[in-house]
Coordinates of C-alpha atoms and ligand atoms in Angstrom, one line a residue:
M285 CA 104.0 115.4 88.6
L286 CA 103.2 115.4 84.9
I287 CA 99.8 114.1 84.1
K288 CA 99.5 113.1 80.4
K289 CA 96.1 112.5 78.9
S290 CA 95.9 108.9 77.7
P291 CA 94.8 108.1 74.2
D292 CA 91.9 106.0 75.5
I293 CA 90.1 109.0 76.9
R294 CA 88.3 111.3 74.5
E295 CA 88.3 115.0 75.3
S296 CA 84.6 115.0 75.7
E297 CA 84.8 112.4 78.4
V298 CA 86.7 114.7 80.8
T299 CA 84.4 117.7 81.5
D300 CA 85.1 120.7 83.7
Y301 CA 82.9 120.5 86.8
S302 CA 81.5 123.9 86.2
T303 CA 80.6 123.1 82.6
Y304 CA 79.0 119.9 83.8
L305 CA 77.0 121.8 86.5
S306 CA 75.7 124.4 84.0
R307 CA 74.8 121.6 81.6
R308 CA 72.7 120.1 84.3
D309 CA 71.0 123.5 84.7
F310 CA 71.9 123.9 88.3
I311 CA 73.4 127.3 87.9
K312 CA 71.1 128.5 85.1
T313 CA 68.0 128.2 87.2
G314 CA 69.1 131.3 89.1
I315 CA 69.0 129.7 92.5
G316 CA 72.4 131.4 92.9
L317 CA 74.3 128.3 94.0
S318 CA 78.0 128.6 93.9
L319 CA 80.4 125.7 93.7
A320 CA 81.4 126.5 97.3
G321 CA 77.8 126.6 98.3
L322 CA 77.4 123.1 97.0
G323 CA 80.2 122.0 99.2
I324 CA 82.3 121.0 96.2
S325 CA 86.0 121.5 96.6
S326 CA 87.8 122.5 93.5
N327 CA 90.6 119.9 93.8
A328 CA 89.1 116.5 94.3
Y329 CA 86.2 117.0 92.0
A330 CA 87.5 119.5 89.5
K331 CA 86.7 117.1 86.7
V332 CA 83.9 114.7 86.0
Y333 CA 85.4 111.4 85.0
K334 CA 83.5 109.4 82.5
L335 CA 83.9 106.2 80.6
G336 CA 81.8 106.4 77.5
D337 CA 78.5 107.8 78.9
E338 CA 79.0 106.3 82.4
E339 CA 80.2 108.5 85.2
A340 CA 83.0 107.2 87.4
T341 CA 82.1 105.7 90.8
S342 CA 82.3 108.3 93.5
Y343 CA 85.6 109.0 95.3
K344 CA 83.9 108.2 98.5
N345 CA 82.8 104.7 97.4
I346 CA 86.1 103.9 95.8
T347 CA 87.9 104.8 99.0
T348 CA 85.6 103.4 101.7
Y349 CA 84.4 100.1 100.1
N350 CA 87.6 98.1 99.8
N351 CA 89.2 94.7 100.0
F352 CA 92.6 94.8 101.7
Y353 CA 92.8 91.8 104.0
E354 CA 96.0 93.1 105.6
F355 CA 93.7 95.6 107.4
G356 CA 90.7 93.3 108.1
T357 CA 88.2 91.4 106.1
S358 CA 85.2 93.7 106.1
K359 CA 84.7 96.3 103.3
E360 CA 85.0 99.1 105.8
A361 CA 88.1 97.9 107.7
P362 CA 90.8 99.1 105.2
A363 CA 89.6 102.7 105.3
E364 CA 89.4 102.6 109.0
N365 CA 92.7 100.9 109.7
A366 CA 95.1 101.5 106.8
H367 CA 96.5 104.7 108.3
T368 CA 99.1 102.5 110.2
L369 CA 100.8 101.8 106.9
K370 CA 103.9 104.0 106.4
T371 CA 104.3 104.6 102.7
S372 CA 107.3 106.8 102.9
P373 CA 110.2 105.9 102.7
W374 CA 109.2 103.0 100.4
S375 CA 111.4 100.7 98.3
V376 CA 110.8 98.1 95.7
T377 CA 113.0 95.1 95.0
I378 CA 113.3 94.0 91.4
N379 CA 114.8 90.6 91.0
G380 CA 114.9 87.2 89.3
E381 CA 115.5 86.8 85.6
C382 CA 116.6 90.3 84.6
E383 CA 119.8 92.3 84.0
K384 CA 119.2 95.2 86.4
A385 CA 118.1 93.5 89.6
G386 CA 118.3 95.6 92.8
T387 CA 116.4 97.4 95.5
Y388 CA 115.2 100.9 94.4
T389 CA 113.6 103.7 96.2
L390 CA 110.1 104.5 95.1
E391 CA 111.4 107.8 93.7
D392 CA 113.8 106.0 91.5
I393 CA 111.1 103.6 90.4
L394 CA 108.8 106.5 89.4
K395 CA 111.2 109.0 88.1
P396 CA 111.4 108.2 84.3
H397 CA 107.6 107.7 83.9
D398 CA 105.1 110.2 82.9
I399 CA 101.9 109.8 85.0
E400 CA 98.9 109.1 82.8
E401 CA 95.2 109.0 83.5
H402 CA 93.2 105.9 82.6
I403 CA 89.5 105.4 83.4
Y404 CA 88.8 101.7 83.7
R405 CA 86.1 99.3 84.7
F406 CA 86.9 97.3 87.8
R407 CA 85.1 94.0 88.5
C408 CA 85.5 92.0 91.7
V409 CA 84.9 88.2 91.7
E410 CA 82.4 88.8 94.5
G411 CA 80.0 90.4 91.9
W412 CA 80.4 94.1 92.5
S413 CA 82.0 96.6 90.1
M414 CA 83.2 100.2 89.8
I415 CA 84.5 102.7 87.3
I416 CA 87.8 104.1 88.6
P417 CA 89.9 107.0 87.2
W418 CA 93.5 105.9 87.9
Q419 CA 96.7 107.7 87.6
G420 CA 99.7 105.6 86.8
F421 CA 102.0 104.3 84.1
K422 CA 102.3 101.3 82.0
L423 CA 103.9 98.3 83.7
G424 CA 105.4 97.4 80.3
D425 CA 107.4 100.6 80.4
L426 CA 108.9 99.7 83.8
I427 CA 109.6 96.1 82.7
K428 CA 111.7 97.3 79.8
R429 CA 113.9 99.3 82.1
F430 CA 115.0 96.3 84.1
K431 CA 115.8 94.2 81.0
P432 CA 114.2 90.7 81.6
T433 CA 116.1 87.8 80.2
S434 CA 114.6 85.2 77.8
K435 CA 114.0 83.0 80.8
A436 CA 111.5 85.5 82.2
K437 CA 108.1 84.0 81.3
Y438 CA 106.1 85.5 84.2
V439 CA 106.1 88.5 86.5
Q440 CA 105.4 87.9 90.2
F441 CA 104.4 90.7 92.6
E442 CA 104.5 90.8 96.4
T443 CA 102.8 93.1 99.0
L444 CA 104.7 94.4 102.0
Y445 CA 104.9 91.9 104.9
D446 CA 104.9 93.7 108.2
P447 CA 102.3 92.6 110.8
K448 CA 103.2 95.7 112.9
Q449 CA 101.9 98.0 110.2
M450 CA 99.4 95.5 108.7
P451 CA 97.4 94.1 111.7
G452 CA 95.4 91.7 109.4
Q453 CA 98.7 89.8 108.9
R454 CA 98.6 88.7 112.5
R455 CA 95.8 86.3 111.5
D456 CA 96.2 83.4 109.1
V457 CA 93.5 84.5 106.7
L458 CA 95.9 84.1 103.8
D459 CA 99.5 82.8 103.5
W460 CA 101.2 86.2 103.8
P461 CA 102.6 88.1 102.0
Y462 CA 99.9 88.6 99.3
V463 CA 101.3 87.4 96.0
E464 CA 100.1 87.8 92.5
G465 CA 101.4 87.2 89.0
L466 CA 101.0 87.8 85.3
R467 CA 102.2 86.1 82.2
M468 CA 104.8 88.3 80.4
D469 CA 102.5 89.2 77.5
E470 CA 99.8 90.2 80.0
A471 CA 102.2 92.3 81.9
M472 CA 103.4 94.0 78.7
N473 CA 99.8 94.7 77.5
S474 CA 99.2 98.4 77.2
L475 CA 96.2 98.3 79.5
T476 CA 98.2 97.0 82.4
L477 CA 99.2 99.8 84.9
L478 CA 101.1 100.4 88.0
A479 CA 98.8 102.9 89.7
T480 CA 100.0 105.7 92.0
G481 CA 96.8 107.7 92.3
L482 CA 93.1 108.0 91.6
Y483 CA 90.8 110.9 91.0
G484 CA 93.9 113.1 90.5
K485 CA 95.2 112.5 94.0
D486 CA 97.8 110.1 95.5
L487 CA 96.5 106.6 96.2
P488 CA 94.9 106.4 99.7
N489 CA 96.5 103.7 101.8
Q490 CA 93.3 101.6 101.6
N491 CA 93.6 101.5 97.8
G492 CA 97.1 100.2 97.8
A493 CA 99.5 103.1 98.3
P494 CA 102.1 103.8 97.2
L495 CA 102.1 101.5 94.2
R496 CA 99.5 98.9 93.0
L497 CA 98.8 96.8 90.0
V498 CA 95.8 97.5 87.8
V499 CA 94.7 94.8 85.2
P500 CA 91.2 95.8 84.1
W501 CA 90.2 92.7 82.2
K502 CA 90.9 90.4 85.3
Y503 CA 89.0 90.0 88.6
G504 CA 89.9 92.6 91.2
F505 CA 92.1 90.3 93.3
K506 CA 94.8 90.3 90.6
N507 CA 95.2 94.0 91.4
I508 CA 97.8 93.5 94.1
K509 CA 98.3 96.5 96.5
S510 CA 101.3 98.1 98.2
I511 CA 103.9 96.3 96.1
V512 CA 107.5 95.9 97.5
R513 CA 108.8 93.2 95.1
I514 CA 108.6 92.5 91.4
S515 CA 110.3 89.3 90.3
F516 CA 110.9 87.9 86.8
V517 CA 110.4 84.2 86.9
E518 CA 110.4 81.2 84.6
K519 CA 107.5 79.3 86.3
Q520 CA 103.9 80.3 86.7
P521 CA 103.6 82.0 90.1
I522 CA 101.2 80.7 92.7
S523 CA 99.1 83.6 93.9
A524 CA 97.8 84.0 97.5
W525 CA 94.3 83.1 96.4
M526 CA 95.3 80.1 94.4
K527 CA 97.1 78.8 97.5
A528 CA 94.1 79.4 99.7
A529 CA 91.5 77.8 97.4
P530 CA 92.9 76.3 94.2
N531 CA 89.6 75.1 92.9
E532 CA 88.0 78.5 93.2
Y533 CA 90.8 80.9 92.0
G534 CA 92.9 80.2 89.0
F535 CA 96.0 81.9 87.7
Y536 CA 94.3 83.7 84.8
S537 CA 91.2 85.0 86.6
N538 CA 90.0 86.8 83.4
V539 CA 86.5 88.3 83.9
N540 CA 84.3 85.8 82.1
P541 CA 80.5 85.7 82.5
N542 CA 80.5 82.1 81.0
V543 CA 82.7 80.6 83.7
P544 CA 81.0 80.6 87.1
H545 CA 82.9 80.7 90.3
P546 CA 82.2 77.3 92.0
R547 CA 80.0 79.0 94.6
W548 CA 78.3 81.7 92.5
S549 CA 77.5 82.8 88.9
Q550 CA 79.6 85.5 87.2
K551 CA 76.9 86.5 84.7
R552 CA 75.8 89.7 86.4
E553 CA 77.3 92.4 88.7
R554 CA 76.3 95.3 90.9
R555 CA 77.9 98.6 90.0
I556 CA 78.5 100.2 93.4
G557 CA 76.2 103.2 93.7
E558 CA 73.5 101.5 91.5
L559 CA 70.5 99.4 92.5
L560 CA 69.9 97.1 89.5
K561 CA 72.4 94.6 88.4
R562 CA 73.9 94.7 84.9
D563 CA 75.4 92.0 82.7
T564 CA 79.0 91.3 83.1
L565 CA 81.0 91.7 79.9
M566 CA 83.6 89.2 78.5
F567 CA 87.0 90.3 79.6
N568 CA 85.2 93.1 81.5
G569 CA 84.6 94.9 78.1
Y570 CA 88.3 94.8 76.9
T571 CA 88.0 91.9 74.4
E572 CA 89.4 93.9 71.6
Q573 CA 92.6 94.6 73.5
V574 CA 93.2 91.3 75.1
A575 CA 91.4 88.3 73.5
S576 CA 94.2 87.5 71.1
M577 CA 96.5 86.6 74.1
Y578 CA 94.2 83.7 74.9
Q579 CA 93.5 82.4 71.4
G580 CA 93.2 78.6 71.4
M581 CA 93.1 78.3 75.2
D582 CA 90.2 76.6 76.9
L583 CA 89.1 79.4 79.3
K584 CA 87.1 77.0 81.4
K585 CA 90.3 75.0 82.1
F586 CA 92.5 78.1 82.4
F587 CA 90.2 80.1 84.7
Ligands
MTE141 N1 96.1 93.3 97.6 C1 96.5 93.0 98.8 N2 97.7 93.1 99.1 N3 95.6 92.5 99.7 C2 94.3 92.3 99.5 O1 93.5 91.8 100.3 N4 92.5 92.4 97.8 C3 92.3 92.3 96.3 C4 93.0 93.4 95.5 N5 94.3 93.5 96.0 C5 93.8 92.6 98.2 C6 94.7 93.2 97.2 C7 90.8 92.3 96.0 S1 90.0 90.9 96.5 C8 90.2 93.3 95.4 S2 88.6 93.2 94.9 C9 90.9 94.6 95.1 O2 92.2 94.6 95.7 C10 90.1 95.7 95.8 O3 90.7 96.9 95.4 P1 90.0 98.2 96.0 O4 89.9 98.0 97.5 O5 90.9 99.4 95.7 O6 88.7 98.4 95.4

């Protein structure tokens, strides 16, 4: 798998782990610690992933503190239960308003795309956040391949529906399957990814293997996991969360500290792994790349 460095990561932000350790004076102090002695395996943590001067959230936290209601509603349940999901073979149906509709194997979906690395902020509507080093490719590049027609105004995504593999679907927590959607310009924005991995490894099941959406300026629930269908549609899709609580979850769900959730403020957030809360940034810090898409829109109305 080819991993291309993305233009949004400066060389200085990806540091060799050994360089990083020596910078921290662990090795120079002469205690004689080796990487192995520190229990650091060269694969998973070969690099220190940073966004600006912030280090990425630990692999452990990203993969054990999850929301994936198909495997239970606690934060621990997905990591405990998602091993029952069979991600190979996997196929994705592309349909609706496009010229190349069909059902494709995951291999065919992935084949033409170079896998890039993108380190993004991730903000859940519940008020917690992470920094995640994703591997994936731009959704826009996939969309172009399937030639949407002029009627395609939105893209709708669906998660696998299989209560045998996904025990949470045996309960009516949501109207399964999980559905999400984006406006076409949001889907084509160069920040929007289809992720296949994180921390340089394949996506763990609990994080949405084998293919999930990543839209870093929106609340986490837009980032639909384990996708089996991508549909080009004329009308705005109704997402699983809009269906469940339309006054709480809107279609856009852009991170916005000035628009509270009906039951809690969105002004601050807790970065997982930190104690003190920090201010939430407009569009999760991606204003420059995305604000123009919402010019003239009342973001309180279109929440
Ligand atoms: N996708 C599916 N299919 N089912 C889910 O329950 N939860 C969403 C989103 N995607 C969810 C989903 C929510 S609420 C969040 S915050 C993120 O996934 C969590 O992603 P993570 O567990 O990788 O941090």
